[in-house]
XYZ file of C-alpha atoms in Angstrom:
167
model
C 12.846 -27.673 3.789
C 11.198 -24.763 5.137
C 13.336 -21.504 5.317
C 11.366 -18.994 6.314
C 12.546 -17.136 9.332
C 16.350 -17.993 8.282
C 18.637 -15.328 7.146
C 21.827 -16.118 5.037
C 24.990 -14.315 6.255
C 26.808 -12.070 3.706
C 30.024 -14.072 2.944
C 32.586 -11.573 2.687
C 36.662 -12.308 2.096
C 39.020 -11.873 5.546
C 39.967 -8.137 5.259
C 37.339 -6.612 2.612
C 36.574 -3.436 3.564
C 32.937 -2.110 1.965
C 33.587 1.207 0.200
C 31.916 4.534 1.704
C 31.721 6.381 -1.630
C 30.438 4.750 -4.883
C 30.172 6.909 -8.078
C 28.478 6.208 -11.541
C 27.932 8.368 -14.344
C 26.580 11.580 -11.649
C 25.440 9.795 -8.902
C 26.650 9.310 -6.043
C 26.518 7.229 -2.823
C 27.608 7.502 0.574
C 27.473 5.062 3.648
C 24.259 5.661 5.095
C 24.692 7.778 8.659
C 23.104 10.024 11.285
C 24.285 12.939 9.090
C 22.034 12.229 6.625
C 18.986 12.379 8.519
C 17.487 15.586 7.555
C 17.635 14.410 3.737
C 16.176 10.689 4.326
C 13.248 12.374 6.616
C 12.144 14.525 3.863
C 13.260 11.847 1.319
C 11.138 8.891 2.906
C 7.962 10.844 3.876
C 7.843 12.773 0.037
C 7.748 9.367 -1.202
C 5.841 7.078 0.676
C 3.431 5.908 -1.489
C 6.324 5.404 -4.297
C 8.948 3.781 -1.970
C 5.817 1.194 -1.408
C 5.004 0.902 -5.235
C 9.086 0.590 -6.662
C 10.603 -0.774 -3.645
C 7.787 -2.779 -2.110
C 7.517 -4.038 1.424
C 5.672 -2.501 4.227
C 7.712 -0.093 5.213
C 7.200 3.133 5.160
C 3.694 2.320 6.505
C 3.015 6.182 7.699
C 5.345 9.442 7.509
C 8.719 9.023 9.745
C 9.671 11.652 12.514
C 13.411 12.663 12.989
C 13.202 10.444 16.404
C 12.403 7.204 14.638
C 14.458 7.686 11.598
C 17.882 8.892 13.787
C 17.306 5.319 15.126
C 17.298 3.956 11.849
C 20.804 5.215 10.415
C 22.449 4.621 13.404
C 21.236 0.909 13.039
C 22.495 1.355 9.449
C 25.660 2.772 10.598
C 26.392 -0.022 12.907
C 25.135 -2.625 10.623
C 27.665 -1.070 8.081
C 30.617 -1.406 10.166
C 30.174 -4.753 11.251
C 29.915 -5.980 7.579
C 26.238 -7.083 8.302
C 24.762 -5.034 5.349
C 25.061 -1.944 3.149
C 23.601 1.057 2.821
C 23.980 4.522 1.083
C 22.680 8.002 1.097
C 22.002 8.843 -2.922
C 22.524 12.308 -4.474
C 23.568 13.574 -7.855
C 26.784 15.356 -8.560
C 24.540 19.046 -7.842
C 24.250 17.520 -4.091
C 20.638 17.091 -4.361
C 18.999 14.049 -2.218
C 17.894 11.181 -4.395
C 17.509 8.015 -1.955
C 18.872 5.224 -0.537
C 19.948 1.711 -1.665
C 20.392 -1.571 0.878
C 22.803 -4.394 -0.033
C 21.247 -7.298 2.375
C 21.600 -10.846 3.721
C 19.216 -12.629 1.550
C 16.120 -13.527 4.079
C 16.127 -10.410 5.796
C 13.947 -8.685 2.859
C 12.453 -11.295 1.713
C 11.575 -15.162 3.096
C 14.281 -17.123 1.896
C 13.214 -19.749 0.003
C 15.239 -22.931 -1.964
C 15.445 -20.046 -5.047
C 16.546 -17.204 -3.237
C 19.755 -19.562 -1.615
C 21.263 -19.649 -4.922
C 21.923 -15.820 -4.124
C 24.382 -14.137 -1.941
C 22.833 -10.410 -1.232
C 19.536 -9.104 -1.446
C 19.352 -5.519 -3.665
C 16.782 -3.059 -3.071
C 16.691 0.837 -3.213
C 14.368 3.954 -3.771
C 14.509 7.708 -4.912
C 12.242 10.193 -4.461
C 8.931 11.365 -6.428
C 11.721 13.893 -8.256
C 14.717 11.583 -8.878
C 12.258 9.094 -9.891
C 10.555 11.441 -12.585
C 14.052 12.285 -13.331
C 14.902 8.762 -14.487
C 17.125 8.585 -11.427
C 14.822 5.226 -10.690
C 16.388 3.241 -13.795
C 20.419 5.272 -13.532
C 20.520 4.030 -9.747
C 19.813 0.084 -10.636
C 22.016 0.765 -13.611
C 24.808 2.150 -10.995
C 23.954 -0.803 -8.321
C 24.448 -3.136 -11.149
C 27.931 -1.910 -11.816
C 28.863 -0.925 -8.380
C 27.742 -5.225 -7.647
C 30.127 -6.260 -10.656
C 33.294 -3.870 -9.780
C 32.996 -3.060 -5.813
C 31.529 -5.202 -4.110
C 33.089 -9.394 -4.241
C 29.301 -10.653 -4.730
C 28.522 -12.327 -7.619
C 24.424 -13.596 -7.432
C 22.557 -10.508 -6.360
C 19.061 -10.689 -6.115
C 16.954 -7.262 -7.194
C 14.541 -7.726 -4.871
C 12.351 -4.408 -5.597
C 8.840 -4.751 -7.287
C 9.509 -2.918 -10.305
C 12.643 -3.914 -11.884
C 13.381 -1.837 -14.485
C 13.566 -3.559 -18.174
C 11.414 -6.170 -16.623
C-alpha cells in the first residue's frame, strides 16, 4: 500500500494534558510561542546550514525574518493546544537559547511508509552552532529520550533527524 501523503494522528489518552515545561539535567524546555520569537530568529538563521546537516529536511532553505517566523510559533502554539503536535523553546539553566525540538504525527516529517506505522510520533530537534559545540546536540536527544519515557504516554518514537547521536 502506498502511504505517502498520509499522516498518522497522535493517539493521545481522553484528558492528557502535554506538559509546558520539561527539565533534564540543565536544560530546559518550554512550549514553543510568539514570545520566543526573538530567540528562534537569531537561533534558526545562526544555524542554517547545521539545522540542515543534524536535523535534515529542507527547511530552513534561506535566513527567516521576524514576519515569517511570528507565523510559525503561532502555528506551533495552536498546534500545541489542540494536541496536534509538540514543540519547545530550548535553553540551559543560565537562560541562554539552545533550540527547539518537535514531537510529530509520524508522516508529517517524513513519508510514512509500512516501517514508520509501527511508530506513534515522529522526534526531531536542533540547537544552535554554540549549544551544538557545547555538546548540547547529544544532552537534548538524551533529555527527549527521557522526557518520551516519563512525560509523554508514547511508547515507539521515531528519531527522525539525520545524525542520531551514538549512531
Amino acid at each position: 500500500m502506498n502511504y505517502e501523503g498520509l499522516v498518522k494522528r497522535l493517539s493521545l489518552p481522553a484528558g492528557w494534558t502535554a506538559p509546558t515545561l520539561l527539565t533534564y539535567d540543565d536544560v530546559r524546555a518550554y512550549a514553543l510561542t510568539r514570545d520566543h520569537l526573538r530567540d528562534d530568529v537569531r537561533g534558526i538563521n545562526a544555524g542554517i546550514d547545521l539545522i540542515r546537516r543534524t536535523r535534515g529536511g529542507s527547511w530552513p532553505a534561506e535566513p527567516v525574518t521576524e514576519e515569517y517566523d511570528y507565523v510559525d510559533l503561532v502555528w506551533h502554539e495552536c498546534e500545541f493546544r489542540e494536541g496536534g503536535s509538540f514543540s519547545y523553546a530550548v535553553y540551559d539553566d543560565d537562560g541562554r537559547y539552545l533550540g527547539c525540538c518537535y514531537l510529530y504525527p509520524m508522516g508529517r516529517r517524513r513519508p510514512l511508509t509500512e516501517e514508520l506505522l509501527g511508530h506513534d510520533v515522529d522526534v526531531s530537534w536542533w540547537v544552535t552552532p554554540d549549544a551544538y559545540e557545547s555538546g548540547f546536540y547529544v544532552k537534548l536527544y538524551d533529555a527527549l529520550r527521557h522526557w518520551l519515557a516519563t512525560e509523554f504516554p508514547f511508547t515507539a518514537p521515531y528519531y527522525s533527524n539525520n545524525e542520531i547521536p551514538g549512531s
